[in-house]
Coordinates of C-alpha atoms in Angstrom, one line a residue:
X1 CA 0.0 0.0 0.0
X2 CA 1.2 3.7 -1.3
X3 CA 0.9 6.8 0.2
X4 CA 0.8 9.9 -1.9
X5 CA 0.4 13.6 -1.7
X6 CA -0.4 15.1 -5.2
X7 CA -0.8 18.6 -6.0
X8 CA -4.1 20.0 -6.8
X9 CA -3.9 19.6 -10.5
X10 CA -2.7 16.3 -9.8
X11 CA -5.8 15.3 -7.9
X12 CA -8.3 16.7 -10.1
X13 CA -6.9 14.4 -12.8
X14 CA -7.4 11.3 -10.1
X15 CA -10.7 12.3 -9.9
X16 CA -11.4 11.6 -13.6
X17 CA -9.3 7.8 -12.3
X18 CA -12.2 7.7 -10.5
X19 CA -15.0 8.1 -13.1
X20 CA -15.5 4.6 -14.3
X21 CA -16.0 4.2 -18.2
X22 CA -15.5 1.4 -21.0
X23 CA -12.4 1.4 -22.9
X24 CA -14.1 3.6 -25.9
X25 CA -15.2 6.3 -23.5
X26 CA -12.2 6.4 -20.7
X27 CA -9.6 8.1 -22.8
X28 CA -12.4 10.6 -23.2
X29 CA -12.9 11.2 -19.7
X30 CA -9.3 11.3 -19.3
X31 CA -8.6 14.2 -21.7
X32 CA -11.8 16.3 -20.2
X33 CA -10.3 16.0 -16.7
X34 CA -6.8 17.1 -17.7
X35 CA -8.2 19.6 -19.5
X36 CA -10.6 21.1 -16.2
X37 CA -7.6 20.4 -14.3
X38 CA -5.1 22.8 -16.7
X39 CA -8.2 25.3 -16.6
X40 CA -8.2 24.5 -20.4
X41 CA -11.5 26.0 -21.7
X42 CA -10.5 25.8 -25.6
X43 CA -9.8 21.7 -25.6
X44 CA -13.3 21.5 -23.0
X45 CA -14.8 23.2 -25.9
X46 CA -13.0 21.1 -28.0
X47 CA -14.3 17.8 -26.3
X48 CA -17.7 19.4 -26.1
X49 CA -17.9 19.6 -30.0
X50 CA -16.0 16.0 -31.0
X51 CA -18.1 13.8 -28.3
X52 CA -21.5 15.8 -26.7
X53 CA -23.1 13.0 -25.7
X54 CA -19.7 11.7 -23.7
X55 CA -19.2 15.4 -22.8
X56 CA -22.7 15.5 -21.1
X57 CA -22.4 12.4 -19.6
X58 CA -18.9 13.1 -17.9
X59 CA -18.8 16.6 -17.8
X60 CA -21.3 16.4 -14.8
X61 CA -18.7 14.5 -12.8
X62 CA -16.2 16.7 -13.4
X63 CA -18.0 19.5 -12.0
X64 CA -19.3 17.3 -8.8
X65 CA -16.3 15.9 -8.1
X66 CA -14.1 18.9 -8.2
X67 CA -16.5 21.2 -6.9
X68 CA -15.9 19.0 -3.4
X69 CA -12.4 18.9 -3.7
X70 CA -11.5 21.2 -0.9
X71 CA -13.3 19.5 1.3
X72 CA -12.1 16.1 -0.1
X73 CA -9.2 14.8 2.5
X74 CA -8.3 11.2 0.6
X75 CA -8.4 9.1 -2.0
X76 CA -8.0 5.5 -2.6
X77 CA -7.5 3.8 -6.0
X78 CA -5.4 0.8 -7.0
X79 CA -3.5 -0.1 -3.8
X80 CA -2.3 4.1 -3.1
X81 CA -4.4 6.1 -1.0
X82 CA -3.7 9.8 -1.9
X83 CA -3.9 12.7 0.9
X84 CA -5.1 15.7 -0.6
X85 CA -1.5 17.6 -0.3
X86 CA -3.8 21.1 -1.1
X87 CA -6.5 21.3 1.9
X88 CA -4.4 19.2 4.2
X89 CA -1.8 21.5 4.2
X90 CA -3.5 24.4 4.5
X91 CA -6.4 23.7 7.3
X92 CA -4.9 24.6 10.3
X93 CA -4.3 28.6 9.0
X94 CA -7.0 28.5 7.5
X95 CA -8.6 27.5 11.2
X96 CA -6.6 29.6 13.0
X97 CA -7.5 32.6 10.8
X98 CA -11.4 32.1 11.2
X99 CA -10.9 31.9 14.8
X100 CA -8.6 34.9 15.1
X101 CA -6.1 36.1 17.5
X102 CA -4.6 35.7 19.9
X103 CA -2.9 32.7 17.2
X104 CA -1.0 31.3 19.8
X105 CA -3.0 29.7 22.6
X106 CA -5.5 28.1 20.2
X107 CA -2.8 26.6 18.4
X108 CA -2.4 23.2 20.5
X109 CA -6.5 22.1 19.7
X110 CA -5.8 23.4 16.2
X111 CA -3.1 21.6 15.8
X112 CA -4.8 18.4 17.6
X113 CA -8.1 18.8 15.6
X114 CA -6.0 18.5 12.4
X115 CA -4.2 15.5 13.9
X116 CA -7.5 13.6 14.1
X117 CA -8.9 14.8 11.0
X118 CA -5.7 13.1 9.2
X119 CA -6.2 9.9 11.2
X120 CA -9.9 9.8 10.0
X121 CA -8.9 10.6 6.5
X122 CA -6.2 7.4 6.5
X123 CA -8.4 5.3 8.3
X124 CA -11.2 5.9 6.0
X125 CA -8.6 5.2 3.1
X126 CA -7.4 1.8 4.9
X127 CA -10.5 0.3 5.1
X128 CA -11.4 0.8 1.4
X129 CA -8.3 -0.1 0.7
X130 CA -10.0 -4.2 1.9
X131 CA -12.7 -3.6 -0.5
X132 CA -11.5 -4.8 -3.4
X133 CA -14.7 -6.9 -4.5
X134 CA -17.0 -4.2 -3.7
X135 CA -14.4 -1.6 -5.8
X136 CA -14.8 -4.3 -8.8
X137 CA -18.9 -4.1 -8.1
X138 CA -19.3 -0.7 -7.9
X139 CA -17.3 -0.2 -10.8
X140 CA -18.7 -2.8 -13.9
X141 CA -22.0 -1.3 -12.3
X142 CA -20.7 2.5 -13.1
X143 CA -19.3 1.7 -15.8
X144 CA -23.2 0.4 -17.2
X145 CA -24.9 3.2 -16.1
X146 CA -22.4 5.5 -17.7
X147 CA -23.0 3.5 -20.9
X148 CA -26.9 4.0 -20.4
X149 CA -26.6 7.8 -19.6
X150 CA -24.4 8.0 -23.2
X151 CA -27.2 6.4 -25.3
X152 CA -29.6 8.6 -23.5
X153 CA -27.7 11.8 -24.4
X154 CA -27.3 10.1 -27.9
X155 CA -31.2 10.4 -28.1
X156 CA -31.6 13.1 -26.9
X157 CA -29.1 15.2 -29.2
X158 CA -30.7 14.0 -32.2
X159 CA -34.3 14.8 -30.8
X160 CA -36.1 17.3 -33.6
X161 CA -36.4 21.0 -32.5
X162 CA -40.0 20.6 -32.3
X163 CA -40.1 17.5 -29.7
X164 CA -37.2 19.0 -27.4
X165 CA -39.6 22.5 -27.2
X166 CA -42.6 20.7 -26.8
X167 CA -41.0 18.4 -23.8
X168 CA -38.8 21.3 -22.4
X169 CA -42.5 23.1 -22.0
X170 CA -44.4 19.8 -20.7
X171 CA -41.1 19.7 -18.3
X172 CA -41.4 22.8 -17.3
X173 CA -37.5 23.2 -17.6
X174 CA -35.9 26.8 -17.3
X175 CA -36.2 28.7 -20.6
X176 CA -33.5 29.1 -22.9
X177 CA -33.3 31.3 -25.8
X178 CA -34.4 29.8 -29.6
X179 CA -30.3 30.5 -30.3
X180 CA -29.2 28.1 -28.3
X181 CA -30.7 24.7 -28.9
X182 CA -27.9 22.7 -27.6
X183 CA -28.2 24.0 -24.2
X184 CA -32.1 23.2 -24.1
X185 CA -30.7 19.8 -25.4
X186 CA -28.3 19.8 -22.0
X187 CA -31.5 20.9 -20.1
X188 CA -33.7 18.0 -21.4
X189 CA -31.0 15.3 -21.0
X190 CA -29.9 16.4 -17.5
X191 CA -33.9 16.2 -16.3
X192 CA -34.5 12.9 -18.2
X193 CA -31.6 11.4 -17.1
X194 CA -32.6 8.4 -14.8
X195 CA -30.2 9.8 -12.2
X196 CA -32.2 12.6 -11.5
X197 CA -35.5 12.1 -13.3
X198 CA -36.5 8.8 -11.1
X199 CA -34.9 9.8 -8.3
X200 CA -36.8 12.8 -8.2
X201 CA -39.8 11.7 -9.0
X202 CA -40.1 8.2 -7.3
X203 CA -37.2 9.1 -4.5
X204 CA -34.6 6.7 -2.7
X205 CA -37.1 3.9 -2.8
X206 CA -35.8 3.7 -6.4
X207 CA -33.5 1.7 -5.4
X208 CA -35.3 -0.9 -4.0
X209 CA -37.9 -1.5 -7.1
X210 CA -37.7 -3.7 -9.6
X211 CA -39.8 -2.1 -12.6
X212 CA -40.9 1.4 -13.5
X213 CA -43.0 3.8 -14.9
X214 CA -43.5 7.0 -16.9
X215 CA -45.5 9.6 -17.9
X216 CA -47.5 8.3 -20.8
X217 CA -46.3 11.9 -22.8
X218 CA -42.7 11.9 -22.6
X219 CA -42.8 8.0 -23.5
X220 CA -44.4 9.0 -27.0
X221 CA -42.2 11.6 -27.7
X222 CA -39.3 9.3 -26.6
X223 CA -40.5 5.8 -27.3
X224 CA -36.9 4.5 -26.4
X225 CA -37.1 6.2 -22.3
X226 CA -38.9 3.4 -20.8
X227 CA -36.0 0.7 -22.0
X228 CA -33.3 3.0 -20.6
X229 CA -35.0 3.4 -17.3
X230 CA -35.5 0.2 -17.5
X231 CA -32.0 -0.9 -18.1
X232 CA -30.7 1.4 -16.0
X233 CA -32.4 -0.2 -12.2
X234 CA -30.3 -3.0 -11.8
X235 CA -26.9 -1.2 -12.3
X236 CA -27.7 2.0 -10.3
X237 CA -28.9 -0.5 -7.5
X238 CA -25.7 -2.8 -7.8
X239 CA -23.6 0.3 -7.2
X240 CA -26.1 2.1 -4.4
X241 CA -26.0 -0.8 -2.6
X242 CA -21.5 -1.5 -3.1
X243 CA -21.1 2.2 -2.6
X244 CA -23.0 2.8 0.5
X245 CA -21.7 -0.5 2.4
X246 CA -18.2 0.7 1.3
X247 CA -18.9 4.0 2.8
X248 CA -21.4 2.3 5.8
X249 CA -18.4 0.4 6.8
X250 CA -15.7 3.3 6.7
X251 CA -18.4 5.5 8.7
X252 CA -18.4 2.8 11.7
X253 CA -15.0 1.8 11.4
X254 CA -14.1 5.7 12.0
X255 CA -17.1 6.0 15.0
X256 CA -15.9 2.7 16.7
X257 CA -11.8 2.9 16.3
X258 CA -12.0 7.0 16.9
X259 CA -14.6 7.2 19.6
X260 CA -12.3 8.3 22.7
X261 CA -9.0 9.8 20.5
X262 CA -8.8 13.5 21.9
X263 CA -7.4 14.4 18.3
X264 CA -10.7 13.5 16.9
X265 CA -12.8 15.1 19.2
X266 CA -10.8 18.2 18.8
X267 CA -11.3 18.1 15.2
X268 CA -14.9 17.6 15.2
X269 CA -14.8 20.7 17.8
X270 CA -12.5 22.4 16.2
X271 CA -13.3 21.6 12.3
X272 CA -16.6 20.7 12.1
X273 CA -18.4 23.0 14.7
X274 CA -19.7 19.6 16.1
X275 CA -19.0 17.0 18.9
X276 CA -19.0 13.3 18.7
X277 CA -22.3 12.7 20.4
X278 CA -23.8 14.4 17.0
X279 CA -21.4 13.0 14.7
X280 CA -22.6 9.4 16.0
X281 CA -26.3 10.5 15.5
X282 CA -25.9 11.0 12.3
X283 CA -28.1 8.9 9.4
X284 CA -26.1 7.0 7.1
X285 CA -27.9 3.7 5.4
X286 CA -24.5 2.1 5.1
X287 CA -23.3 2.6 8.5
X288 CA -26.5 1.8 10.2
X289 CA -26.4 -1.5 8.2
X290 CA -23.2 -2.6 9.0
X291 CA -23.9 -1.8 12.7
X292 CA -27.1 -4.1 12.5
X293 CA -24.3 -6.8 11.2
X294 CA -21.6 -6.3 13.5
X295 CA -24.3 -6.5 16.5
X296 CA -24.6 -10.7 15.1
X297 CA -21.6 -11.1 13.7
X298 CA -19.1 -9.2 15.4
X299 CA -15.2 -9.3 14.4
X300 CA -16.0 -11.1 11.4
X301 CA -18.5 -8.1 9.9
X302 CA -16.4 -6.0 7.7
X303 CA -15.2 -9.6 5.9
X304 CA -18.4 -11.1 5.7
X305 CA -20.5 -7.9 4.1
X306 CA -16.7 -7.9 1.0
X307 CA -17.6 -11.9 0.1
X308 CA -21.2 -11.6 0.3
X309 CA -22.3 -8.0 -0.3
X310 CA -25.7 -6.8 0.7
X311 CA -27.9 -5.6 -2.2
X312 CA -30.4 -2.6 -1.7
X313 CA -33.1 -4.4 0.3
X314 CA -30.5 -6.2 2.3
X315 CA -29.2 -2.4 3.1
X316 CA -32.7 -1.4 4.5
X317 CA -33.8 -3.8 6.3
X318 CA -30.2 -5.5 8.0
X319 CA -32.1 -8.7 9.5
X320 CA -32.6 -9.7 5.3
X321 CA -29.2 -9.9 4.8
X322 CA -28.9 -11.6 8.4
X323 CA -31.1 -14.2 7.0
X324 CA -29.6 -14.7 4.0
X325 CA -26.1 -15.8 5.7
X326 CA -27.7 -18.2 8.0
X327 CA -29.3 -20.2 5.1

């Protein structure tokens, strides 16, 4: 296991590492996030023009993942975790400054709250560092939905004029100029795609269900929407589910092995304008799940839920997943 410290622009290029894509679209992906991370805007225009469909697909993570990248501590991928060398290095002044004077006597808990934010940032990276099989899941899952958002924004872009105004009204999307018909294009595909569209409309319980449905009028005008949506549920809930108990068990392995280290209380003071008693309190699916495990299971949780990993159904109600073991 690697450690590494990369500069910003270094770690905005890992992030597109992290955006998982088949071999056609990944070089792709790779070329947009070097060019966001060089603050390129004539080769992101360029993408934009030779792939829209990959550029609408991808561009989306760009902005999402570096939009959280100061507050983004680590990063595993492919046996190195990755300490974000540009926040890390800078929290304590920035701290100190929002505190104010006098500098000196606050220094020790500043000091001490960045201590245990670093230990929480490794130990977060350690444990997914064990997760190798639910890495490979979430990622052939990804990699799917990616696929499916591509065709979608294939359709989509070669929708006639008349359909995309008449669905952009039905829609009720923001209104955009007659010039600029790519960007009511951009506005159609980033409500219809199943990421936000069922979501929205059906909520988290997506991810438990195991057909779908859709507005009678936007299925005429886009006869192919019901097969993507369709498509689309069993690879966004193979990934849901490996994502949150990859997270659920990072969360408890952070409130269990951090619980009474003074550094990480001082950071949650100190950082996060919090204590621990909140921080525990917290809601989190995955964590609450693997909790529900490690109550039966005990020391033999976190391996258990990487050979046989929970799906979405399993993830809400823990006692399904219990059952399933014991047959």
């Amino acid at each position: 296991l690697d450690f590494k410290f990369p500069e910003l622009e270094d770690l905005k290029r890992l992030k597109g590492e992290k955006v998982f894509a088949d071999d056609k679209s990944k070089e792709f992906v790779r070329e947009l996030f070097n060019a966001v991370a060089k603050e390129d805007n004539a080769k992101i225009a360029e993408l934009m023009k030779q792939d829209t469909a990959k550029y609408l697909v991808y561009s989306t993570y760009a902005i999402q993942y570096i939009s959280k990248i100061t507050t983004t501590y680590g990063d595993y991928l492919d046996g190195t975790i990755y300490l974000n060398k540009f926040i890390l290095s800078r929290y304590p002044q920035i701290i100190l400054h929002k505190q104010g004077e006098p500098f000196e006597s606050r220094f020790e808990n500043v000091n001490s709250g960045y201590t245990g934010g670093i230990k929480m940032a490794v130990l977060e990276e350690l444990i997914h560092s064990t997760q190798e099989k639910l890495h490979q899941m979430n990622k052939e899952a990804a990699m799917q939905v990616n696929k499916i958002n591509e065709e979608l924004a294939g359709i989509i872009l070669e929708l006639d004029t008349e359909t995309v105004n008449m669905l952009a009204e039905y829609c009720q999307l923001q209104t955009v100029p007659d010039d600029f018909p790519f960007a009511k294009r951009a506005n159609l595909f980033f409500f219809l795609n199943p990421d936000h569209f069922l979501i929205e409309q059906i909520g988290p319980d997506v991810m438990t269900f195991t057909h779908v449905e859709m507005d009678p009028k936007i299925k005429e005008a886009i006869p192919q929407l019901l097969d993507i949506y369709k498509r689309w549920l069993a690879p966004i809930q193979h990934h849901h589910a490996a994502f949150t108990a990859m997270e659920g068990m990072a969360g408890f392995a952070i409130e269990n092995i951090l619980k009474d280290d003074q550094d990480f209380q001082n950071y949650l003071t100190t950082f996060m304008g919090t204590d621990f008693s909140s921080y525990q309190v917290r809601k989190s699916m995955g964590k609450d799940f693997t909790k529900a495990v490690y109550e039966k299971l005990g020391s033999d949780t976190f391996k258990k839920i990487i050979e046989i990993p929970p799906n979405t159904r399993e993830l809400k109600d823990p006692q399904l997943y219990l059952d399933k073991l014991s047959q």
